[in-house]
PDB file of C-alpha atoms in Angstrom:
ATOM      1  CA  MET A 388       0.413  27.430  13.772  1.00 64.00           C
ATOM      2  CA  LYS A 389      -2.587  26.144  15.637  1.00 68.00           C
ATOM      3  CA  LYS A 390      -4.064  24.225  12.770  1.00 69.00           C
ATOM      4  CA  LEU A 391      -1.365  22.629  12.213  1.00 66.00           C
ATOM      5  CA  ALA A 392      -0.655  22.219  15.404  1.00 71.00           C
ATOM      6  CA  LEU A 393      -4.431  20.578  15.897  1.00 69.00           C
ATOM      7  CA  LEU A 394      -3.631  18.371  12.469  1.00 69.00           C
ATOM      8  CA  LEU A 395      -0.473  16.891  13.380  1.00 68.00           C
ATOM      9  CA  PRO A 396      -1.584  14.629  15.777  1.00 68.00           C
ATOM     10  CA  LEU A 397      -4.817  13.875  13.517  1.00 61.00           C
ATOM     11  CA  LEU A 398      -2.654  12.665  11.312  1.00 62.00           C
ATOM     12  CA  ILE A 399      -0.673  10.760  13.254  1.00 62.00           C
ATOM     13  CA  CYS A 400      -3.240   8.602  15.078  1.00 59.00           C
ATOM     14  CA  THR A 401      -4.812   7.857  11.268  1.00 55.00           C
ATOM     15  CA  SER A 402      -1.945   6.560  10.301  1.00 52.00           C
ATOM     16  CA  CYS A 403      -1.920   3.963  12.695  1.00 51.00           C
ATOM     17  CA  ILE A 404      -5.498   3.147  12.445  1.00 48.00           C
ATOM     18  CA  VAL A 405      -5.005   1.830   8.797  1.00 50.00           C
ATOM     19  CA  ARG A 406      -4.855  -1.843   7.969  1.00 52.00           C
ATOM     20  CA  HIS A 407      -3.654  -3.677   5.349  1.00 52.00           C
ATOM     21  CA  PRO A 408      -5.233  -6.865   4.624  1.00 52.00           C
ATOM     22  CA  VAL A 409      -3.891 -10.508   4.914  1.00 51.00           C
ATOM     23  CA  ARG A 410      -4.551 -13.256   2.703  1.00 53.00           C
ATOM     24  CA  ASN A 411      -3.616 -16.933   3.159  1.00 53.00           C
ATOM     25  CA  ILE A 412      -4.091 -19.948   1.063  1.00 52.00           C
ATOM     26  CA  PRO A 413      -3.408 -23.110   2.267  1.00 54.00           C
ATOM     27  CA  LEU A 414      -0.043 -24.873   1.371  1.00 51.00           C
ATOM     28  CA  TYR A 415      -2.382 -28.470   0.401  1.00 56.00           C
ATOM     29  CA  SER A 416      -4.899 -28.682  -2.098  1.00 54.00           C
ATOM     30  CA  ALA A 417      -7.792 -30.722  -1.229  1.00 53.00           C
ATOM     31  CA  ASN A 418      -6.394 -33.965  -2.642  1.00 59.00           C
ATOM     32  CA  GLY A 419      -3.870 -33.590  -0.148  1.00 60.00           C
ATOM     33  CA  GLU A 420      -0.661 -33.085  -2.685  1.00 61.00           C
ATOM     34  CA  ALA A 421       2.874 -32.220  -1.056  1.00 59.00           C
ATOM     35  CA  ASN A 422       4.503 -28.902  -0.706  1.00 62.00           C
ATOM     36  CA  PRO A 423       4.861 -26.712  -4.005  1.00 71.00           C
ATOM     37  CA  THR A 424       8.509 -26.658  -5.002  1.00 80.00           C
ATOM     38  CA  LEU A 425       9.546 -23.323  -5.540  1.00 89.00           C
ATOM     39  CA  VAL A 426       9.460 -20.108  -3.816  1.00 91.00           C
ATOM     40  CA  GLY A 427       9.021 -16.400  -4.863  1.00 93.00           C
ATOM     41  CA  HIS A 428       9.255 -13.465  -3.117  1.00 93.00           C
ATOM     42  CA  ALA A 429       8.583  -9.459  -3.810  1.00 94.00           C
ATOM     43  CA  SER A 430       8.612  -6.800  -1.503  1.00 93.00           C
ATOM     44  CA  SER A 431       8.321  -2.713  -1.287  1.00 93.00           C
ATOM     45  CA  THR A 432       8.477   0.027   1.144  1.00 92.00           C
ATOM     46  CA  GLU A 433       6.683   2.854   1.598  1.00 90.00           C
ATOM     47  CA  TRP A 434       7.808   5.978   3.147  1.00 89.00           C
ATOM     48  CA  PHE A 435       5.224   8.600   4.803  1.00 85.00           C
ATOM     49  CA  CYS A 436       2.565   7.915   1.983  1.00 79.00           C
ATOM     50  CA  LEU A 437       4.274   9.574  -0.560  1.00 84.00           C
ATOM     51  CA  TRP A 438       7.026   7.548  -2.148  1.00 87.00           C
ATOM     52  CA  THR A 439       7.244   3.979  -2.709  1.00 86.00           C
ATOM     53  CA  SER A 440      10.360   1.794  -3.633  1.00 91.00           C
ATOM     54  CA  GLY A 441      10.125  -1.547  -5.156  1.00 90.00           C
ATOM     55  CA  ASP A 442       7.100  -3.726  -6.572  1.00 89.00           C
ATOM     56  CA  SER A 443       5.696  -5.847  -4.062  1.00 87.00           C
ATOM     57  CA  SER A 444       3.368  -7.630  -7.059  1.00 89.00           C
ATOM     58  CA  VAL A 445       2.256 -11.150  -7.336  1.00 90.00           C
ATOM     59  CA  GLU A 446       3.378 -11.204 -10.863  1.00 91.00           C
ATOM     60  CA  GLN A 447       7.117 -10.245  -9.667  1.00 92.00           C
ATOM     61  CA  ALA A 448       7.170 -12.588  -7.043  1.00 92.00           C
ATOM     62  CA  GLN A 449       5.857 -15.440  -9.807  1.00 92.00           C
ATOM     63  CA  LYS A 450       8.835 -14.374 -11.854  1.00 92.00           C
ATOM     64  CA  ASN A 451      11.520 -13.576  -9.213  1.00 91.00           C
ATOM     65  CA  GLY A 452      11.067 -17.663  -8.068  1.00 90.00           C
ATOM     66  CA  GLY A 453      10.250 -18.968 -12.053  1.00 91.00           C
ATOM     67  CA  ILE A 454       6.682 -20.386 -10.750  1.00 91.00           C
ATOM     68  CA  THR A 455       4.260 -20.726 -13.808  1.00 89.00           C
ATOM     69  CA  THR A 456       1.672 -22.144 -11.782  1.00 88.00           C
ATOM     70  CA  VAL A 457       0.397 -20.581  -8.192  1.00 87.00           C
ATOM     71  CA  THR A 458      -0.708 -22.494  -5.338  1.00 84.00           C
ATOM     72  CA  SER A 459      -0.772 -20.494  -2.531  1.00 85.00           C
ATOM     73  CA  ILE A 460       0.244 -16.625  -1.522  1.00 88.00           C
ATOM     74  CA  THR A 461       0.956 -14.956   1.718  1.00 88.00           C
ATOM     75  CA  ARG A 462       1.099 -11.149   2.136  1.00 88.00           C
ATOM     76  CA  THR A 463       2.952  -9.645   4.861  1.00 88.00           C
ATOM     77  CA  THR A 464       2.973  -6.086   6.190  1.00 88.00           C
ATOM     78  CA  ASN A 465       5.412  -3.935   9.090  1.00 88.00           C
ATOM     79  CA  SER A 466       4.326  -0.844   9.696  1.00 85.00           C
ATOM     80  CA  PHE A 467       6.373   1.745  11.881  1.00 83.00           C
ATOM     81  CA  LEU A 468       3.414   4.660  12.638  1.00 81.00           C
ATOM     82  CA  GLY A 469       2.348   3.904   9.182  1.00 77.00           C
ATOM     83  CA  ILE A 470       5.192   6.322   8.405  1.00 86.00           C
ATOM     84  CA  ILE A 471       7.342   3.448   6.922  1.00 89.00           C
ATOM     85  CA  VAL A 472       5.533   0.140   5.281  1.00 90.00           C
ATOM     86  CA  HIS A 473       7.240  -2.472   4.157  1.00 91.00           C
ATOM     87  CA  GLU A 474       5.342  -5.204   2.800  1.00 91.00           C
ATOM     88  CA  GLN A 475       6.408  -8.757   1.078  1.00 92.00           C
ATOM     89  CA  ILE A 476       4.381 -11.037  -1.035  1.00 92.00           C
ATOM     90  CA  THR A 477       5.645 -14.564  -0.828  1.00 92.00           C
ATOM     91  CA  VAL A 478       4.550 -17.039  -3.867  1.00 91.00           C
ATOM     92  CA  ARG A 479       4.700 -20.504  -3.635  1.00 89.00           C
ATOM     93  CA  GLY A 480       4.297 -23.183  -6.528  1.00 88.00           C
ATOM     94  CA  ASP A 481       5.304 -25.297  -9.545  1.00 84.00           C
TER      95      ASP A 481
END
């Protein structure tokens, strides 16, 4: 029981330390073309690092938006103490 009491705070603290990288690609190309016309979203939710529901892949967001040429990808991650993690991918393109 003492080992569990020592392990639990450690697990909670390490779940808060985990960071998810975010990569944003500019919406304008180098030659100054306008914003893309289509937007697709995909999301997933993860509980306790054990169970995941949904599909937050770029391919799924592309399919949801009917996009053939990807211009930009935005990844947003929200976490509640590392227990519940919600991730959303937004893909823009034509």
